[in-house]
Coordinates of C-alpha atoms in Angstrom, one line a residue:
X13 CA 59.6 47.2 -4.2
X14 CA 56.7 46.6 -6.6
X15 CA 53.9 49.1 -6.4
X16 CA 50.8 47.5 -4.9
X17 CA 48.5 48.4 -7.9
X18 CA 50.6 46.5 -10.4
X19 CA 50.2 42.7 -10.6
X20 CA 53.4 40.8 -11.6
X21 CA 53.3 38.2 -14.3
X22 CA 53.2 34.5 -13.5
X23 CA 56.9 33.8 -14.2
X24 CA 58.0 36.7 -11.9
X25 CA 55.3 35.8 -9.4
X26 CA 56.8 32.3 -9.0
X27 CA 60.3 33.8 -8.4
X28 CA 58.8 36.3 -6.0
X29 CA 57.0 33.7 -3.9
X30 CA 60.0 31.5 -3.8
X31 CA 62.4 34.2 -2.7
X32 CA 60.0 35.6 0.0
X33 CA 59.3 32.1 1.3
X34 CA 63.0 31.2 1.4
X35 CA 63.8 34.6 3.0
X36 CA 61.2 34.1 5.6
X37 CA 62.2 30.5 6.5
X38 CA 65.9 31.5 6.8
X39 CA 65.6 34.8 8.7
X40 CA 62.1 34.7 10.2
X41 CA 61.4 38.1 8.6
X42 CA 57.9 39.3 7.9
X43 CA 57.3 39.5 4.1
X44 CA 56.7 42.9 2.6
X45 CA 52.9 43.5 2.7
X46 CA 52.8 45.4 -0.6
X47 CA 54.5 42.6 -2.4
X48 CA 52.2 40.0 -0.9
X49 CA 49.0 42.0 -1.8
X50 CA 50.4 42.5 -5.4
X51 CA 51.1 38.8 -5.7
X52 CA 47.7 37.9 -4.4
X53 CA 46.1 40.2 -7.0
X54 CA 48.1 38.6 -9.8
X55 CA 47.1 35.1 -8.6
X56 CA 43.5 36.1 -8.7
X57 CA 43.7 37.8 -12.1
X58 CA 45.5 34.9 -13.7
X59 CA 43.3 32.3 -11.8
X60 CA 46.5 30.7 -10.5
X61 CA 45.4 28.7 -7.5
X62 CA 48.7 27.0 -7.0
X63 CA 50.5 30.3 -6.5
X64 CA 47.6 31.5 -4.3
X65 CA 48.0 28.4 -2.1
X66 CA 51.8 29.0 -1.8
X67 CA 51.1 32.6 -0.8
X68 CA 48.5 31.3 1.7
X69 CA 51.2 29.2 3.3
X70 CA 53.6 32.1 3.4
X71 CA 51.0 34.4 4.9
X72 CA 50.0 31.8 7.5
X73 CA 53.5 31.3 8.7
X74 CA 54.1 35.1 8.8
X75 CA 51.1 35.7 11.0
X76 CA 49.7 38.4 8.6
X77 CA 46.4 36.5 8.4
X78 CA 45.6 37.3 12.0
X79 CA 45.7 41.1 11.8
X80 CA 45.9 42.4 8.2
X81 CA 42.5 42.9 6.5
X82 CA 44.0 43.8 3.2
X83 CA 45.9 40.5 3.0
X84 CA 42.9 38.5 4.2
X85 CA 40.7 40.1 1.5
X86 CA 43.3 39.4 -1.2
X87 CA 43.5 35.8 -0.2
X88 CA 39.7 35.4 -0.1
X89 CA 39.6 36.9 -3.5
X90 CA 42.1 34.4 -4.9
X91 CA 40.0 31.4 -3.7
X92 CA 36.7 32.9 -4.8
X93 CA 37.9 33.8 -8.3
X94 CA 39.6 30.5 -8.8
X95 CA 36.4 28.7 -8.0
X96 CA 37.3 27.5 -4.5
X97 CA 34.3 29.1 -3.0
X98 CA 34.2 26.8 0.0
X99 CA 37.8 27.6 1.0
X100 CA 37.1 31.3 0.5
X101 CA 34.0 31.1 2.7
X102 CA 35.9 29.2 5.4
X103 CA 38.4 32.0 5.5
X104 CA 35.6 34.6 5.6
X105 CA 33.7 32.8 8.4
X106 CA 36.7 32.2 10.7
X107 CA 38.1 35.7 10.5
X108 CA 37.2 37.9 13.5
X109 CA 37.7 41.2 11.7
X110 CA 35.9 41.9 8.4
X111 CA 35.2 45.1 6.5
X112 CA 32.8 45.9 3.7
X113 CA 35.3 44.8 1.1
X114 CA 35.4 41.3 2.7
X115 CA 31.6 41.0 2.3
X116 CA 31.8 42.4 -1.3
X117 CA 34.4 39.9 -2.3
X118 CA 32.6 36.9 -0.8
X119 CA 29.2 38.0 -2.3
X120 CA 30.9 38.4 -5.7
X121 CA 32.4 34.9 -5.4
X122 CA 29.0 33.4 -4.7
X123 CA 27.5 35.3 -7.6
X124 CA 30.2 34.4 -10.1
X125 CA 29.8 30.7 -9.4
X126 CA 26.0 30.7 -9.4
X127 CA 25.4 30.2 -5.7
X128 CA 22.8 32.9 -5.5
X129 CA 21.0 31.8 -2.3
X130 CA 24.3 32.1 -0.3
X131 CA 24.9 35.5 -1.9
X132 CA 21.5 36.7 -0.9
X133 CA 21.9 35.4 2.7
X134 CA 25.3 37.1 3.1
X135 CA 24.0 40.3 1.6
X136 CA 21.1 40.4 4.0
X137 CA 23.6 39.9 6.9
X138 CA 25.9 42.6 5.7
X139 CA 25.9 45.6 8.2
X140 CA 27.0 48.5 6.0
X141 CA 26.1 48.0 2.4
X142 CA 27.7 50.3 -0.2
X143 CA 27.3 50.8 -4.0
X144 CA 29.6 47.8 -4.8
X145 CA 27.5 45.5 -2.5
X146 CA 24.2 46.5 -4.2
X147 CA 25.7 46.4 -7.7
X148 CA 27.2 43.0 -7.2
X149 CA 23.9 41.6 -5.9
X150 CA 21.9 43.2 -8.7
X151 CA 24.4 41.7 -11.2
X152 CA 23.8 38.3 -9.5
X153 CA 20.0 38.6 -10.0
X154 CA 20.4 39.7 -13.6
X155 CA 22.8 36.8 -14.3
X156 CA 20.3 34.4 -12.9
X157 CA 17.4 36.0 -14.8
X158 CA 15.7 37.2 -11.6
X159 CA 14.6 40.5 -13.3
X160 CA 12.0 41.6 -10.8
X161 CA 14.3 41.0 -7.8
X162 CA 17.0 43.1 -9.5
X163 CA 14.7 46.0 -10.0
X164 CA 13.3 45.7 -6.5
X165 CA 16.8 45.7 -5.0
X166 CA 17.6 48.8 -7.0
X167 CA 14.6 50.5 -5.4
X168 CA 15.7 49.4 -2.0
X169 CA 19.2 50.7 -2.7
X170 CA 17.8 54.2 -3.3
X171 CA 15.7 54.0 -0.1
X172 CA 18.5 52.7 2.1
X173 CA 19.2 55.3 4.7
X174 CA 19.7 58.5 2.7
X175 CA 20.0 56.4 -0.5
X176 CA 23.1 54.7 -1.8
X177 CA 24.3 56.4 -5.0
X178 CA 24.4 54.0 -8.0
X179 CA 27.2 54.0 -10.5
X180 CA 27.3 53.3 -14.3
X181 CA 27.6 49.5 -13.7
X182 CA 24.5 49.6 -11.4
X183 CA 22.4 51.5 -13.9
X184 CA 23.5 49.3 -16.8
X185 CA 22.5 46.1 -15.0
X186 CA 19.2 47.5 -13.8
X187 CA 18.4 48.6 -17.4
X188 CA 19.1 45.1 -18.6
X189 CA 16.5 43.8 -16.2
X190 CA 14.0 46.5 -17.4
X191 CA 14.6 45.5 -21.0
X192 CA 13.8 41.9 -20.2
X193 CA 10.6 42.8 -18.3
X194 CA 9.6 45.4 -20.8
X195 CA 8.8 47.8 -17.9
X196 CA 8.2 51.2 -19.4
X197 CA 7.6 53.0 -16.1
X198 CA 10.8 51.5 -14.6
X199 CA 12.8 52.6 -17.6
X200 CA 11.3 56.1 -17.4
X201 CA 12.1 56.4 -13.7
X202 CA 15.7 55.3 -14.3
X203 CA 16.0 57.7 -17.3
X204 CA 15.2 60.6 -14.9
X205 CA 17.8 59.4 -12.5
X206 CA 20.4 59.1 -15.3
X207 CA 19.8 62.7 -16.3
X208 CA 19.9 63.9 -12.7
X209 CA 23.2 62.1 -12.1
X210 CA 24.7 63.3 -15.4
X211 CA 25.1 59.8 -16.8
X212 CA 23.2 60.7 -20.0
X213 CA 26.6 61.4 -21.7
X214 CA 27.8 57.8 -20.8
X215 CA 27.4 55.8 -24.0
X216 CA 27.2 52.4 -22.2
X217 CA 24.4 53.6 -19.9
X218 CA 22.5 55.4 -22.7
X219 CA 22.8 52.4 -25.0
X220 CA 21.3 50.1 -22.3
X221 CA 18.5 52.7 -21.7
X222 CA 17.8 52.7 -25.4
X223 CA 17.6 48.9 -25.4
X224 CA 15.1 49.0 -22.5
X225 CA 12.9 51.5 -24.4
X226 CA 13.0 49.6 -27.7
X227 CA 12.3 46.2 -26.0
X228 CA 9.7 47.6 -23.6
X229 CA 7.1 48.6 -26.3
X230 CA 8.3 52.3 -26.1
X231 CA 10.0 52.6 -29.5
X232 CA 9.0 56.3 -29.9
X233 CA 10.9 57.1 -26.6
X234 CA 13.8 55.1 -27.9
X235 CA 13.8 57.0 -31.2
X236 CA 13.9 60.3 -29.3
X237 CA 16.7 59.1 -27.0
X238 CA 18.7 57.9 -30.0
X239 CA 18.4 61.3 -31.7
X240 CA 19.5 63.1 -28.5
X241 CA 22.5 60.9 -27.8
X242 CA 25.7 62.9 -28.1
X243 CA 27.8 59.8 -28.4
X244 CA 27.0 56.6 -30.2
X245 CA 29.0 53.4 -30.9
X246 CA 28.2 50.5 -33.2
X247 CA 26.3 48.8 -30.4
X248 CA 24.0 51.9 -30.0
X249 CA 23.2 51.8 -33.8
X250 CA 22.6 48.1 -33.7
X251 CA 20.2 48.4 -30.7
X252 CA 18.1 51.1 -32.5
X253 CA 18.2 49.0 -35.7
X254 CA 17.0 46.0 -33.7
X255 CA 14.1 48.1 -32.3
X256 CA 12.9 48.9 -35.7
X257 CA 13.3 45.3 -37.0
X258 CA 11.5 43.7 -34.1
X259 CA 8.6 46.2 -34.5
X260 CA 8.3 45.2 -38.2
X261 CA 9.3 48.6 -39.4
X262 CA 11.8 47.3 -42.0
X263 CA 11.7 50.5 -44.1
X264 CA 12.8 52.6 -41.1
X265 CA 15.3 50.0 -40.3
X266 CA 16.8 50.0 -43.8
X267 CA 16.9 53.9 -43.8
X268 CA 18.9 53.7 -40.5
X269 CA 21.1 50.9 -41.8
X270 CA 22.2 52.9 -44.7
X271 CA 23.3 55.8 -42.4
X272 CA 25.5 53.5 -40.2
X273 CA 29.0 55.1 -39.9
X274 CA 30.3 51.5 -39.6
X275 CA 28.7 48.1 -39.8
X276 CA 29.6 44.8 -38.2
X277 CA 28.2 41.3 -38.6
X278 CA 25.5 42.1 -36.0
X279 CA 24.2 45.0 -38.1
X280 CA 23.9 42.9 -41.2
X281 CA 22.3 40.0 -39.2
X282 CA 19.8 42.3 -37.6
X283 CA 18.7 43.8 -40.9
X284 CA 18.4 40.4 -42.5
X285 CA 16.4 39.1 -39.5
X286 CA 14.1 42.1 -39.9
X287 CA 13.3 41.1 -43.5
X288 CA 12.7 37.5 -42.4
X289 CA 10.2 38.6 -39.7
X290 CA 8.0 40.4 -42.3
X291 CA 8.5 37.5 -44.8
X292 CA 10.5 39.6 -47.3
X293 CA 12.6 36.6 -48.2
X294 CA 14.0 38.0 -51.4
X295 CA 15.3 41.2 -49.6
X296 CA 16.8 39.0 -46.8
X297 CA 18.6 36.8 -49.3
X298 CA 19.9 39.9 -51.2
X299 CA 21.3 41.4 -48.1
X300 CA 22.8 38.1 -47.1
X301 CA 24.7 38.1 -50.4
X302 CA 25.7 41.8 -50.0
X303 CA 27.0 41.0 -46.5
X304 CA 29.3 38.2 -47.9
X305 CA 30.5 40.5 -50.7
X306 CA 31.3 43.2 -48.2
X307 CA 33.8 40.8 -46.5
X308 CA 31.7 39.5 -43.6
X309 CA 31.5 35.8 -43.0
X310 CA 28.0 34.5 -42.3
X311 CA 27.2 32.9 -39.0
X312 CA 25.7 29.4 -38.7
X313 CA 22.7 30.8 -36.8
X314 CA 21.9 33.4 -39.4
X315 CA 22.2 30.9 -42.3
X316 CA 20.0 28.4 -40.6
X317 CA 17.4 31.2 -40.0
X318 CA 17.4 31.8 -43.8
X319 CA 17.1 28.1 -44.6
X320 CA 14.1 27.9 -42.3
X321 CA 12.5 31.0 -44.0
X322 CA 13.0 29.3 -47.3
X323 CA 11.2 26.2 -46.0
X324 CA 8.3 28.3 -44.8
X325 CA 8.1 30.1 -48.2
X326 CA 8.8 26.8 -50.1
X327 CA 11.6 28.7 -51.9
X328 CA 13.4 25.5 -53.0
X329 CA 16.0 27.1 -55.4
X330 CA 17.1 29.7 -52.8
X331 CA 17.3 27.1 -50.1
X332 CA 19.5 24.9 -52.3
X333 CA 21.9 27.9 -52.8
X334 CA 22.1 28.3 -49.1
X335 CA 22.9 24.6 -48.7
X336 CA 25.9 25.2 -51.0
X337 CA 26.9 28.1 -48.7
X338 CA 26.6 25.8 -45.7
X339 CA 28.9 23.3 -47.3
X340 CA 31.4 26.0 -48.4
X341 CA 31.7 27.4 -44.9
X342 CA 31.8 24.0 -43.2
X343 CA 28.5 24.5 -41.3
X344 CA 27.3 21.0 -42.4
X345 CA 29.2 19.5 -39.5
X346 CA 26.8 20.9 -37.0
X347 CA 23.9 18.7 -36.1
X348 CA 21.3 21.5 -35.8
X349 CA 22.2 22.6 -39.4
X350 CA 21.5 19.0 -40.6
X351 CA 18.1 19.1 -38.8
X352 CA 17.2 22.5 -40.5
X353 CA 18.1 21.1 -43.9
X354 CA 15.9 18.1 -43.4
X355 CA 13.1 20.3 -42.4
X356 CA 13.6 22.6 -45.4
X357 CA 13.6 19.8 -48.0
X358 CA 10.5 18.2 -46.3
X359 CA 8.7 21.5 -46.2
X360 CA 9.3 22.0 -49.9
X361 CA 7.9 18.6 -50.6
X362 CA 11.2 17.0 -51.5
X363 CA 10.9 14.2 -49.0
X364 CA 13.4 12.0 -50.7
X365 CA 16.1 14.7 -50.4
X366 CA 15.1 15.1 -46.7
X367 CA 15.6 11.4 -46.2
X368 CA 19.0 11.6 -48.1
X369 CA 20.1 14.4 -45.8
X370 CA 19.0 12.4 -42.8
X371 CA 21.1 9.4 -43.9
X372 CA 24.1 11.6 -44.5
X373 CA 24.0 13.1 -41.0
X374 CA 23.9 11.8 -37.4
X375 CA 20.9 9.4 -37.4
X376 CA 20.5 9.3 -33.6
X377 CA 20.4 13.1 -33.3
X378 CA 16.9 13.7 -31.9
X379 CA 16.3 17.1 -33.7
X380 CA 17.0 15.4 -37.1
X381 CA 14.7 12.5 -36.3
X382 CA 12.0 15.1 -35.3
X383 CA 12.5 17.0 -38.5
X384 CA 12.1 13.9 -40.6
X385 CA 9.0 12.8 -38.5
X386 CA 7.4 16.3 -39.1
X387 CA 8.3 16.0 -42.8
X388 CA 6.4 12.7 -43.1
X389 CA 3.4 14.2 -41.3
X390 CA 3.5 17.3 -43.4
X391 CA 3.5 15.3 -46.6
X392 CA 0.7 13.0 -45.5
X393 CA 3.0 9.9 -45.1
X394 CA 1.6 8.7 -41.8
X395 CA 2.8 5.2 -42.1
X396 CA 6.4 6.3 -42.6
X397 CA 5.9 8.7 -39.7
X398 CA 4.8 5.9 -37.5
X399 CA 7.8 3.8 -38.5
X400 CA 10.3 6.4 -37.5
X401 CA 8.3 7.3 -34.3
X402 CA 8.3 3.7 -33.2
X403 CA 12.0 3.3 -33.9
X404 CA 13.1 6.4 -31.9
X405 CA 15.2 5.4 -28.9
X406 CA 14.1 8.6 -27.1
X407 CA 11.2 11.0 -27.7
X408 CA 10.7 14.5 -26.5
X409 CA 7.6 16.7 -26.4
X410 CA 8.2 17.7 -30.0
X411 CA 8.2 14.1 -31.1
X412 CA 4.9 13.3 -29.3
X413 CA 3.2 16.6 -30.3
X414 CA 4.1 16.0 -34.0
X415 CA 2.8 12.5 -34.0
X416 CA -0.4 13.5 -32.2
X417 CA -1.0 16.3 -34.7
X418 CA -0.9 13.9 -37.6
X419 CA -2.9 11.0 -36.3
X420 CA -6.7 10.4 -36.5
X421 CA -8.6 11.9 -33.6
X422 CA -9.1 8.6 -31.6
X423 CA -5.4 7.6 -32.1
X424 CA -4.3 11.1 -31.2
X425 CA -6.1 10.9 -27.8
X426 CA -4.6 7.4 -27.1
X427 CA -1.1 8.8 -27.9
X428 CA -1.7 11.7 -25.6
X429 CA -2.5 9.4 -22.7
X430 CA 0.6 7.2 -23.6
X431 CA 2.7 10.4 -23.6
X432 CA 1.7 11.3 -20.1
X433 CA 2.2 7.7 -18.9
X434 CA 5.8 7.8 -20.3
X435 CA 6.5 10.9 -18.2
X436 CA 6.7 13.5 -20.9
X437 CA 5.0 16.8 -20.0
X438 CA 2.8 18.1 -22.8
X439 CA 3.0 21.7 -23.8
X440 CA 0.4 24.1 -25.3
X441 CA 1.2 22.9 -28.8
X442 CA 0.4 19.4 -27.8
X443 CA -2.8 20.4 -26.1
X444 CA -4.0 22.3 -29.1
X445 CA -3.9 19.1 -31.2
X446 CA -5.5 17.1 -28.3
X447 CA -8.4 19.5 -28.0
X448 CA -8.9 19.5 -31.7
X449 CA -9.1 15.7 -31.7
X450 CA -11.6 15.8 -28.7
X451 CA -13.7 18.4 -30.5
X452 CA -13.8 16.3 -33.7
X453 CA -15.2 13.4 -31.7
X454 CA -17.5 15.5 -29.4
X455 CA -16.1 13.9 -26.3
X456 CA -17.1 16.4 -23.6
X457 CA -16.0 14.2 -20.6
X458 CA -12.5 13.8 -22.2
X459 CA -12.4 17.5 -22.9
X460 CA -13.2 18.3 -19.3
X461 CA -10.4 16.0 -18.1
X462 CA -7.9 17.5 -20.6
X463 CA -8.9 21.1 -19.5
X464 CA -8.4 20.1 -15.9
X465 CA -5.0 18.6 -16.8
X466 CA -3.9 21.9 -18.4
X467 CA -4.9 23.8 -15.2
X468 CA -3.4 21.3 -12.8
X469 CA -0.1 21.2 -14.6
X470 CA 0.3 24.9 -15.1
X471 CA 0.5 24.6 -18.9
X472 CA 0.5 28.3 -20.2
X473 CA -2.9 29.1 -21.7
X474 CA -1.7 30.8 -24.9
X475 CA -4.3 32.5 -27.2
X476 CA -4.2 29.5 -29.6
X477 CA -4.7 27.1 -26.8
X478 CA -7.6 29.2 -25.4
X479 CA -9.2 29.1 -28.8
X480 CA -8.8 25.4 -29.0
X481 CA -10.5 24.9 -25.6
X482 CA -13.3 27.3 -26.5
X483 CA -13.8 25.4 -29.8
X484 CA -13.8 22.1 -28.0
X485 CA -16.5 23.2 -25.6
X486 CA -18.6 24.6 -28.4
X487 CA -18.4 21.5 -30.5
X488 CA -19.0 19.2 -27.6
X489 CA -22.3 21.0 -26.9
X490 CA -21.2 23.1 -23.9
X491 CA -21.5 26.6 -25.4
X492 CA -22.1 28.3 -22.0
X493 CA -18.7 27.0 -20.8
X494 CA -17.2 28.2 -24.0
X495 CA -18.7 31.7 -23.5
X496 CA -17.5 31.8 -19.8
X497 CA -14.0 31.0 -20.8
X498 CA -14.0 33.5 -23.7
X499 CA -15.3 36.3 -21.3
X500 CA -12.3 35.5 -19.0
X501 CA -9.7 36.0 -21.7
X502 CA -11.2 38.4 -24.3
X503 CA -9.7 41.6 -22.8
X504 CA -6.2 40.1 -22.8
X505 CA -6.5 38.6 -26.3
X506 CA -4.3 40.2 -28.9
X507 CA -4.9 37.7 -31.6
X508 CA -8.0 36.8 -33.6
X509 CA -8.1 33.1 -32.8
X510 CA -10.2 33.1 -29.6
X511 CA -12.7 35.5 -31.2
X512 CA -13.0 33.1 -34.2
X513 CA -13.5 30.2 -31.9
X514 CA -16.5 31.7 -30.1
X515 CA -18.0 33.3 -33.2
X516 CA -17.9 30.1 -35.1
X517 CA -19.1 28.1 -32.0
X518 CA -22.1 30.4 -31.7
X519 CA -22.8 30.0 -35.4
X520 CA -22.9 26.2 -35.0
X521 CA -25.4 26.7 -32.2
X522 CA -27.5 29.1 -34.2
X523 CA -27.1 32.0 -31.8
X524 CA -26.8 34.7 -34.4
X525 CA -27.7 37.7 -32.1
X526 CA -24.8 37.0 -29.7
X527 CA -22.4 36.2 -32.5
X528 CA -23.2 39.6 -34.0
X529 CA -22.8 41.3 -30.6
X530 CA -19.3 39.7 -30.2
X531 CA -18.4 40.7 -33.8
X532 CA -19.4 44.3 -33.0
X533 CA -17.2 44.2 -29.9
X534 CA -14.4 42.9 -32.0
X535 CA -14.8 45.8 -34.4
X536 CA -14.1 48.3 -31.6
X537 CA -10.8 46.7 -30.8
X538 CA -7.4 46.8 -32.6
X539 CA -7.7 43.2 -33.7
X540 CA -8.1 42.6 -37.4
X541 CA -10.7 39.9 -38.4
X542 CA -9.8 37.4 -41.1
X543 CA -11.8 35.2 -43.4
X544 CA -12.6 32.7 -40.7
X545 CA -14.2 35.5 -38.6
X546 CA -16.3 36.8 -41.3
X547 CA -17.5 33.4 -42.6
X548 CA -18.4 32.5 -39.0
X549 CA -20.6 35.6 -38.6
X550 CA -22.2 35.1 -42.0
X551 CA -22.8 31.5 -41.1
X552 CA -24.4 32.6 -37.8
X553 CA -26.7 35.0 -39.7
X554 CA -27.7 32.2 -42.1
X555 CA -28.4 29.7 -39.3
X556 CA -30.2 32.3 -37.1
X557 CA -32.5 33.5 -39.9
X558 CA -31.1 37.1 -39.8
X559 CA -30.9 37.4 -43.6
X560 CA -34.3 39.0 -43.9
X561 CA -34.9 42.7 -44.0
X562 CA -37.8 42.3 -41.6
X563 CA -35.5 41.3 -38.8
X564 CA -34.0 44.8 -38.6
X565 CA -30.5 43.3 -38.4
X566 CA -29.6 43.8 -42.1
X567 CA -27.1 46.5 -41.2
X568 CA -25.0 44.0 -39.3
X569 CA -24.8 41.8 -42.4
X570 CA -23.8 44.9 -44.5
X571 CA -21.1 45.6 -41.9
X572 CA -19.7 42.1 -42.2
X573 CA -19.7 42.4 -46.0
X574 CA -17.9 45.7 -45.7
X575 CA -15.3 44.1 -43.4
X576 CA -14.8 41.3 -46.0
X577 CA -14.1 43.9 -48.7
X578 CA -11.8 46.0 -46.5
X579 CA -9.8 42.9 -45.5
X580 CA -9.5 41.5 -49.0
X581 CA -11.5 38.4 -48.2
X582 CA -12.7 36.8 -51.4
X583 CA -16.4 36.2 -52.0
X584 CA -17.2 32.7 -51.0
X585 CA -19.3 30.1 -52.9
X586 CA -22.7 29.9 -51.3
X587 CA -22.7 33.4 -49.9
X588 CA -22.7 35.4 -53.2
X589 CA -26.4 36.4 -52.9
X590 CA -26.3 37.5 -49.2
X591 CA -25.7 41.2 -49.9

């Protein structure tokens, strides 16, 4: 007899099924249950539906299906794991006797194959839920990016009766949800539970807690946890490195990188990405070369990120070297690599090479067409851009947004309406260009319609889009509406763009006093002004007649000038005699 915990291989399984079936047909004997359960387990593990169906036939003829829960659960598991969820559910629904394992297997089958609604329904109907039930359902929510639902279910799990005790898999999945949501308090609560349950020595759980801290704007707590961890693996080191890199702390990241007991391709890639994020292209390229010399093959994604960085920095020579690497490693067969190269050459002003790259690749690949279209717009070749735009068999939101951004204001607005008529949903990038065009023409009625369109179609009001709407209202003569919108978003704003929009808008309308009040409010916040901010305030002072000592507001102008010096803003022509 084969022990029930061991699953036979497929070749032996076929012989096993054949012998038992023949034995049963000849002598009307009941097959050995341990052998049947072991065979079912092997069928499920190897995803062998044909063997599972043969076993189903044998089980049905033997009558085991009517009174043995272990056999029933094994059979449901075979169908569920092999993707025959309907058949598994039929067995589950028609069986008069079910235990918690039956529910758990069926819920797991729904989760595995993305049928989350049925999993939730069955979970709610389950009479006695255990740790496996909750963990499986939490995994289902995490798999389907339902982060809030996963965390809420975990809280329900702890409140259920006297509280169902989670295991390491439960905690790992809940922490993944916390990392996605950036929930500091949730991470802190689970950290306390981990310590209470003595899971703090589990490297998998601790590493996921570290990730939740680093992603959830709690890097200092992550650093403390990392220092306290008794066990670390390469994933742990990579998570901490990624925390530093994402926070822009490349020097701390590099110090940690040099202390790695062992590095993998993720370690190198994370460090290179950290340098790219802070625009240290030379360091990123140097590390890329060191990685290859250390015996690691570069990935296509990492290489394309570097090519894109070269395009942003207009580092033509370095980008060409990366093009050679792309050819060497055979990455040039990928369409997205071709699109990135087109974008790089166009960004560096070598539009002929961008066209050559386009001709050498797949011409009907939308991303490549978009890259060339953006290249023409960037290099002021609007007629060539129109040609490729008109020839495109299909257009996406990027195609329309790029074309709108490059056209004259009146044409841009016409394209915007054509885009909507074609059924393409604009995004916030599209709308920034649209509001800019409306502001240039001073069309308040069009601006009101466009603002209503944004609200009615749930287009996310990013800070740049908010700034564009504020600017539009100000330039179209509705400064009160601009102020009302600014007051709604100013406490949430983390970037300078909305502040610039209202300060410059007030400057145009000659409201120097309010412009200076808003600038004073800005100074109290952790938002750094730039040259646009400071020129806007000085312009407001100029238009409002506040450049006279008799006004009593001279100290505000001095404050602006001091900010200009502190932020490295060069003295501008026309303002040299202000202070």
